[in-house]
Coordinates of C-alpha atoms and ligand atoms in Angstrom, one line a residue:
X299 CA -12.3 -22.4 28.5
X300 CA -8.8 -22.2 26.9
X301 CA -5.4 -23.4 27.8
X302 CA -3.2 -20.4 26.2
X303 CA -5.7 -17.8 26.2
X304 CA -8.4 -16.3 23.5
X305 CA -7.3 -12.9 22.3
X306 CA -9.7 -10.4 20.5
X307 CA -7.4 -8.2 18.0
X308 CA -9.1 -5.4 16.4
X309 CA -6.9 -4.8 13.4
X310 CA -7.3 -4.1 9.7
X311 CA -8.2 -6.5 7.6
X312 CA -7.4 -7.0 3.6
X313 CA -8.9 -9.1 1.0
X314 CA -5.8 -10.1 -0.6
X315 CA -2.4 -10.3 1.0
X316 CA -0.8 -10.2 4.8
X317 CA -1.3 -6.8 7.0
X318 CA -3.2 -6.4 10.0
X319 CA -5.4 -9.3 11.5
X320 CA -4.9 -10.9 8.4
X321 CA -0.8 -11.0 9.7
X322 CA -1.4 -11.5 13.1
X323 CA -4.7 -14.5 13.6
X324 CA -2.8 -17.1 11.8
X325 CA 0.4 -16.6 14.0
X326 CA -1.6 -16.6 17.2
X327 CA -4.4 -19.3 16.2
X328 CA -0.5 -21.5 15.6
X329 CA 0.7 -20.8 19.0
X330 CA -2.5 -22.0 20.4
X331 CA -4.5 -19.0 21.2
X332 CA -8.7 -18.7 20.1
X333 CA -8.6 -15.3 18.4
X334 CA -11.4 -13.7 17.6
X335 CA -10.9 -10.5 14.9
X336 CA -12.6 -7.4 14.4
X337 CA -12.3 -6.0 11.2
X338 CA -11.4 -2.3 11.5
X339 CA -11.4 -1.7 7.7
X340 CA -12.6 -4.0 4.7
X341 CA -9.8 -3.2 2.0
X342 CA -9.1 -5.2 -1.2
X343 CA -5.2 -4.7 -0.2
X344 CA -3.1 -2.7 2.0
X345 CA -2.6 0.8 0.8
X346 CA 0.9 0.2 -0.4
X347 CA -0.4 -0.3 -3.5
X348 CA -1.4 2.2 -6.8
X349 CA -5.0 2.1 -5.2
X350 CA -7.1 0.1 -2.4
X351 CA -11.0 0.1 -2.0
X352 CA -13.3 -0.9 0.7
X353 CA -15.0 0.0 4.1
X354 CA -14.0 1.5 7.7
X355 CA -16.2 0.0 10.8
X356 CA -16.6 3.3 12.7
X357 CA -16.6 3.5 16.7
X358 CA -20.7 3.0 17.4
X359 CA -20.6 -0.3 14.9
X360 CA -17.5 -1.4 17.0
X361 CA -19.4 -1.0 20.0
X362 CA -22.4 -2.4 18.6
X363 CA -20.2 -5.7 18.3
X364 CA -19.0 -5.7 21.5
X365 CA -22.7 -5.2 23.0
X366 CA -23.7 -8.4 20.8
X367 CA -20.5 -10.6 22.7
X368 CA -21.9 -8.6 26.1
X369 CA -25.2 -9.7 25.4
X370 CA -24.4 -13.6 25.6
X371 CA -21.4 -13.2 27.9
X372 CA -19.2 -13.6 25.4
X373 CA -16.7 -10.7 26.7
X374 CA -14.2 -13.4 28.4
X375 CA -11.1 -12.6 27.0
X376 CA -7.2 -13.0 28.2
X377 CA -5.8 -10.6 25.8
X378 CA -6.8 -7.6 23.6
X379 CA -4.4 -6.3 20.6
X380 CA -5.3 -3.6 18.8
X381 CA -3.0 -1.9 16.0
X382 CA -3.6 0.3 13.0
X383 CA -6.7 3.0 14.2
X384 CA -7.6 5.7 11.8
X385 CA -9.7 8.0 14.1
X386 CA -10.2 9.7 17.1
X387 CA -13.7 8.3 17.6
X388 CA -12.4 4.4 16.6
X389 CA -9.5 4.7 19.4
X390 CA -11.9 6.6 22.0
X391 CA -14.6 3.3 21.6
X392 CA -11.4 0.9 22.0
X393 CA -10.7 2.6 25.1
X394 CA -14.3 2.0 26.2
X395 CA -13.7 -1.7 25.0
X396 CA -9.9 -1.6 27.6
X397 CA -13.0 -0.6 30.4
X398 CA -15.5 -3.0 29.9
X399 CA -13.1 -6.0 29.2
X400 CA -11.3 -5.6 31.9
X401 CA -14.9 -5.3 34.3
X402 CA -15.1 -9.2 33.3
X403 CA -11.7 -10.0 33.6
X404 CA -9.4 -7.5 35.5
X405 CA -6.2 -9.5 34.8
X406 CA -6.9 -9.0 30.8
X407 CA -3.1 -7.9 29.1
X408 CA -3.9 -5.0 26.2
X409 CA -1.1 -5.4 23.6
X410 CA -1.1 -2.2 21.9
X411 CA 0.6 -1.0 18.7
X412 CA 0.4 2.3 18.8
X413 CA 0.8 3.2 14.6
X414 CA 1.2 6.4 14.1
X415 CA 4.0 6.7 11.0
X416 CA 7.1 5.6 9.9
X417 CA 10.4 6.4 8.6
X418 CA 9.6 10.4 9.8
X419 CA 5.8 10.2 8.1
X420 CA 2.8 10.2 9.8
X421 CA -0.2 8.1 8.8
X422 CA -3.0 8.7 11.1
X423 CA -4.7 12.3 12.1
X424 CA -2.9 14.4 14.1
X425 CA -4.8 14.2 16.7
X426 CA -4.8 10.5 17.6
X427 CA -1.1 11.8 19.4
X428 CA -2.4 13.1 21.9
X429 CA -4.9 10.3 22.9
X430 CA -2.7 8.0 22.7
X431 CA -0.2 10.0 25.1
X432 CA -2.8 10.7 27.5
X433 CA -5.5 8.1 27.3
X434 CA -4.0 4.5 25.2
X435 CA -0.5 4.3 26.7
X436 CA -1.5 4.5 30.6
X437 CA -4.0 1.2 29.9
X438 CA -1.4 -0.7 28.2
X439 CA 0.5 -3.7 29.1
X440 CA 2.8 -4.2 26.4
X441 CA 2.9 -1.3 23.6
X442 CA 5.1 -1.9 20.5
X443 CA 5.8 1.2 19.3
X444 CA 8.5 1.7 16.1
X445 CA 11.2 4.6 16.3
X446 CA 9.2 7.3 15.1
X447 CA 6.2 6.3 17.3
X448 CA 8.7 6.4 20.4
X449 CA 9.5 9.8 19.5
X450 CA 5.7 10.8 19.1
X451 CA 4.9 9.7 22.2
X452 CA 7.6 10.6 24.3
X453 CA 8.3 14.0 22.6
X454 CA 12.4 12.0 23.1
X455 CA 14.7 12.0 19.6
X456 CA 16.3 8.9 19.2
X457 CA 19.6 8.7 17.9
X458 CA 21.5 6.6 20.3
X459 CA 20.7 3.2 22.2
X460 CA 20.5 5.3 25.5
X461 CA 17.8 7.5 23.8
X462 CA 15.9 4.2 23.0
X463 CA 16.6 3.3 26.8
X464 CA 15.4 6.7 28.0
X465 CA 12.2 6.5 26.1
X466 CA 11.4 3.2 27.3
X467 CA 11.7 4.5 30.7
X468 CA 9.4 7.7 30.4
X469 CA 6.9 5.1 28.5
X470 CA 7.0 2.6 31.7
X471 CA 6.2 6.1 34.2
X472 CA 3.7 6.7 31.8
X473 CA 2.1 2.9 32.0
X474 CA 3.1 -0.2 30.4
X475 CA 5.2 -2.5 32.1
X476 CA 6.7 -3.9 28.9
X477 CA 7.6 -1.5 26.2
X478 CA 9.3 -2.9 22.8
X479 CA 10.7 -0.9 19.8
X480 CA 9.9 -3.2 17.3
X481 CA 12.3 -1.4 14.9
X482 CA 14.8 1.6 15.0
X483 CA 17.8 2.1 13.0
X484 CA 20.5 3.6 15.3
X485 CA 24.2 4.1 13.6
X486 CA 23.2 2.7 10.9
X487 CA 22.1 -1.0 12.7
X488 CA 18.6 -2.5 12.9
X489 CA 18.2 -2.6 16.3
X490 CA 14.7 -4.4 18.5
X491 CA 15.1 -2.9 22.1
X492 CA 13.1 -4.2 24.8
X493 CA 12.7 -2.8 28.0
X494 CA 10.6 -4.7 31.3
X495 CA 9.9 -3.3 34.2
X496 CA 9.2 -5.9 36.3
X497 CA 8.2 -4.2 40.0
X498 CA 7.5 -0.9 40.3
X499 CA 10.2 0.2 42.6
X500 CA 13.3 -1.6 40.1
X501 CA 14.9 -0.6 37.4
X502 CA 13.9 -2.0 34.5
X503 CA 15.6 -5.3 32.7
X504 CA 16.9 -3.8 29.5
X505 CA 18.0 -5.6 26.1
X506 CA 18.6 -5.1 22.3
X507 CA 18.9 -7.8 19.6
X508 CA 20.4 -6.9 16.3
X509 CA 18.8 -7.5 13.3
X510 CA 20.4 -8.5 10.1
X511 CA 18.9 -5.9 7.5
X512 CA 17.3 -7.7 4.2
X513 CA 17.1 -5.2 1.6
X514 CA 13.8 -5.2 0.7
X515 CA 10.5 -3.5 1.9
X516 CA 8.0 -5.2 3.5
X517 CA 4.4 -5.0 5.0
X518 CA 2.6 -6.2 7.6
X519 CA 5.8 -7.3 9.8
X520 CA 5.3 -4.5 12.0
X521 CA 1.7 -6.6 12.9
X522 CA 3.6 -9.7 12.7
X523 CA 5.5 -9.1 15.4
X524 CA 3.5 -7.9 17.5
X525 CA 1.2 -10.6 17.3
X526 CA 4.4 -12.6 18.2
X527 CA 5.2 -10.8 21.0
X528 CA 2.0 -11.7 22.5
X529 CA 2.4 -14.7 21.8
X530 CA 5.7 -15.7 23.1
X531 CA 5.3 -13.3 26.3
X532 CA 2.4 -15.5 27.3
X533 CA 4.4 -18.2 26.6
X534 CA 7.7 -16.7 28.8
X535 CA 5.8 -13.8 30.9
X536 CA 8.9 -13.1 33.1
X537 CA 11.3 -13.5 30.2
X538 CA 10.9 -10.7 27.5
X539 CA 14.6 -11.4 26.4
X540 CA 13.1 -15.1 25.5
X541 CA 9.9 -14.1 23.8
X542 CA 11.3 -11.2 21.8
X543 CA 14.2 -13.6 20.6
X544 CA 11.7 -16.1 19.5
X545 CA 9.4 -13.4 17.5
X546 CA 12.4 -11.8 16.1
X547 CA 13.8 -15.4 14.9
X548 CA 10.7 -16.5 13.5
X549 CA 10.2 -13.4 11.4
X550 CA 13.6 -13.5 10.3
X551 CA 13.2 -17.1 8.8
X552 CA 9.6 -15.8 7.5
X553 CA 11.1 -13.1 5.6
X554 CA 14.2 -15.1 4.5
X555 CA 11.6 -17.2 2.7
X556 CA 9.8 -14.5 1.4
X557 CA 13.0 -13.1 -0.5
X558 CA 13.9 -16.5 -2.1
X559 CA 10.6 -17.6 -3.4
X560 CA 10.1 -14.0 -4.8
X561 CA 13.6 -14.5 -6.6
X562 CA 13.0 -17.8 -7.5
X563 CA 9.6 -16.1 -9.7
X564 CA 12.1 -14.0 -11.2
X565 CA 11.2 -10.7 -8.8
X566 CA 13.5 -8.6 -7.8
X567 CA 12.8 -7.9 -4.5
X568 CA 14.7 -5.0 -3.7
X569 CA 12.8 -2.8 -6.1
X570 CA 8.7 -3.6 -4.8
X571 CA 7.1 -4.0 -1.2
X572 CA 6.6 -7.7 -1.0
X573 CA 3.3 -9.8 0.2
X574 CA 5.0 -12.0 3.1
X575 CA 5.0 -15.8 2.9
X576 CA 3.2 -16.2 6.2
X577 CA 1.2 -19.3 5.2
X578 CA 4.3 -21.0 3.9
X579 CA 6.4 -20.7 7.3
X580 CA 4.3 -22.0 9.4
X581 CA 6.9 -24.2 10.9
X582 CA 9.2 -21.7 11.6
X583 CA 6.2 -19.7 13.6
X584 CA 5.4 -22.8 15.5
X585 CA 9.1 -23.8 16.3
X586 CA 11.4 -21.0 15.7
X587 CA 14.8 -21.4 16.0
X588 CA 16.7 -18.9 18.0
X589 CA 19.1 -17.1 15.3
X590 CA 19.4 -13.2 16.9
X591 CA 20.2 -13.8 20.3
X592 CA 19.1 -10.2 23.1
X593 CA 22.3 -8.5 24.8
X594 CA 21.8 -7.2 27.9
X595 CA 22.4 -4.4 28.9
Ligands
ATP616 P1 4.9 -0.7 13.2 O1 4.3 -1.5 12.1 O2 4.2 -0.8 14.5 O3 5.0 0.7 12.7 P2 7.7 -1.3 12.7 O4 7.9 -0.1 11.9 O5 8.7 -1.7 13.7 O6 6.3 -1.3 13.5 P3 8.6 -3.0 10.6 O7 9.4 -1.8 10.1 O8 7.9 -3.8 9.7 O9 7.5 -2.5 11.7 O10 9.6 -3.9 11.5 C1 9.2 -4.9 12.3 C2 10.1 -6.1 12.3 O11 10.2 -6.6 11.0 C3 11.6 -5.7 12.6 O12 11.8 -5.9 14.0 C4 12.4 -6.7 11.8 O13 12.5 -7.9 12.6 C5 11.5 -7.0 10.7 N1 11.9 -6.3 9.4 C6 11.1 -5.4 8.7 N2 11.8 -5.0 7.6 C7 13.0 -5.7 7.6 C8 14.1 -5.7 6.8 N3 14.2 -5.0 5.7 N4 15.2 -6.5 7.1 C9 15.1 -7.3 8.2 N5 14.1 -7.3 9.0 C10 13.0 -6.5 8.8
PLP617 N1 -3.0 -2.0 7.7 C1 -3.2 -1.7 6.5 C2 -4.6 -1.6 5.9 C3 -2.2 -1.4 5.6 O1 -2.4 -1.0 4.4 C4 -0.8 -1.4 6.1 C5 0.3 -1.1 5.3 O2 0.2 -0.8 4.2 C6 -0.6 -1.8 7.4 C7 -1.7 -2.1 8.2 C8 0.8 -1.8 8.1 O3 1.4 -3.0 8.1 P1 2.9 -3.0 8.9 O4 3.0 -1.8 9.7 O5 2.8 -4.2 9.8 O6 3.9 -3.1 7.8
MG618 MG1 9.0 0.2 10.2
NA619 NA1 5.7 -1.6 16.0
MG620 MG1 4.2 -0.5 10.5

């Protein structure tokens, strides 16, 4: 038994530094939540860097996981998050794992981040589009897609908020009830929009926050948030105004910190993709303050 809820995130995982579960267990086991990871790749560090070794867990030793946890009636879970997936056969076997979680507890939330690219660049084959359009998306309760991913998926351009707004909307026909763009950059603004369709036959509740652009790159925020989201939404599951102004605030704070301590080493953090100072904020993911407020709209 749990009081918050026991999540099982299948997620990269890195030896050294903060991307994938690595990003996202810490934050959740903070607000509460058992997590229990699977590792979808072994590397020493996330590819950002000159080079990156390791392993990738392929779809029959995912399953072969899953069949151990079946095996002792271990499958009880409230949540599933799944994020980076490199392969058609790894995302087919998480769809098997949607089926058989939700045959033990029908009421389980999937969180999925559907990475495909970034920035206009694609980082996964091809053909994982089209299985997440047609398979991934109509299973989902919350997917956290970025601006590129929106416009994989929908097929929609984005170069206005009402774009954004559209593609939320043919995302919700599609399936998921909450859809957030973690990250678009519209007229020149960092923008969050988050769209919650709360009953079938509304429209649905609509917001955006603004976020206050650091310059710097970084990695593993994408995960970060959303882990957060999940969090917070569990936390405020009619509210997604609330929990997306708590997960943006806390990451805000989190990558304020990050900036100054790598300036304080004598960095300049403009220039390099920083590690993130997840450990050190700890407060600030337990009791964010609310700095970027949602505007309806
Ligand atoms: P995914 O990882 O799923 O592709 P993403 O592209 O949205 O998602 P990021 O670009 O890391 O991931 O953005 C996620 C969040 O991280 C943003 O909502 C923002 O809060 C924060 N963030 C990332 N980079 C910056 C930055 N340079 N300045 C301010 N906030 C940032
Ligand atoms: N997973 C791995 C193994 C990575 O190397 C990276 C980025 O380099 C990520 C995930 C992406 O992290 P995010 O999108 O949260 O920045
Ligand atoms: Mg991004
Ligand atoms: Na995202
Ligand atoms: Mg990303």
């Amino acid at each position: 038994p749990s009081d918050t809820g026991r999540v099982l995130s299948i997620q990269s995982h890195t030896v050294q530094g903060y991307v994938g579960n690595k990003s996202a267990v810490f934050p959740l086991q903070l607000l509460g939540f058992d997590v229990d990871p699977i590792n979808s790749v072994q590397f020493s560090n996330h590819t950002g860097y000159p080079t990156f070794r390791g392993q990738v867990l392929n779809g029959s030793q995912l399953w072969d996981l899953i069949e151990g946890l079946a095996e002792n009636d271990l499958l009880h879970y409230t949540h599933l998050l799944t994020g980076y997936i490199g392969s058609v056969s790894f995302l087919t076997t998480v769809l098997q794992v949607v089926d058989k979680l939700r045959s033990v507890n029908p009421d389980l939330v999937y969180v999925c981040d559907p990475v495909l690219g970034d920035e206009g660049k694609l980082y996964v084959p091809q053909d994982l589009i089209s299985v997440y359009q047609q398979k991934v998306v109509p299973v989902a309760t919350m997917l956290t897609p970025n601006q590129f991913e929106v416009e994989l998926l929908t097929g929609l351009r984005i170069t206005c908020e009402e774009d954004g707004l559209k593609a939320c909307n043919a995302l919700h026909s599609a399936g998921p009830r909450k859809v957030v763009i973690t990250s678009a950059l519209i007229e020149d603004k960092l923008l969050l929009i988050g769209s919650h369709k709360k009953a079938k036959e509304q429209p649905p509740e609509q917001f955006k926050i603004e976020i206050p652009k650091i310059p710097a790159y970084f990695t593993g925020t994408g995960d970060l948030t959303t882990a957060l989201l999940l969090g917070w939404s569990n936390k405020y599951p009619d509210n997604l105004e609330r929990a997306a102004e708590l997960a943006v605030s806390s990451l805000q704070a989190l990558l304020r910190r990050t900036v100054e301590d790598y300036k304080r080493a004598g960095f300049d953090p403009s220039t390099s993709s920083l590690e993130i100072r997840l450990i050190q904020s700890q407060d600030e993911i337990r009791r964010p303050q609310i700095t970027c407020k949602a505007v309806k709209y």
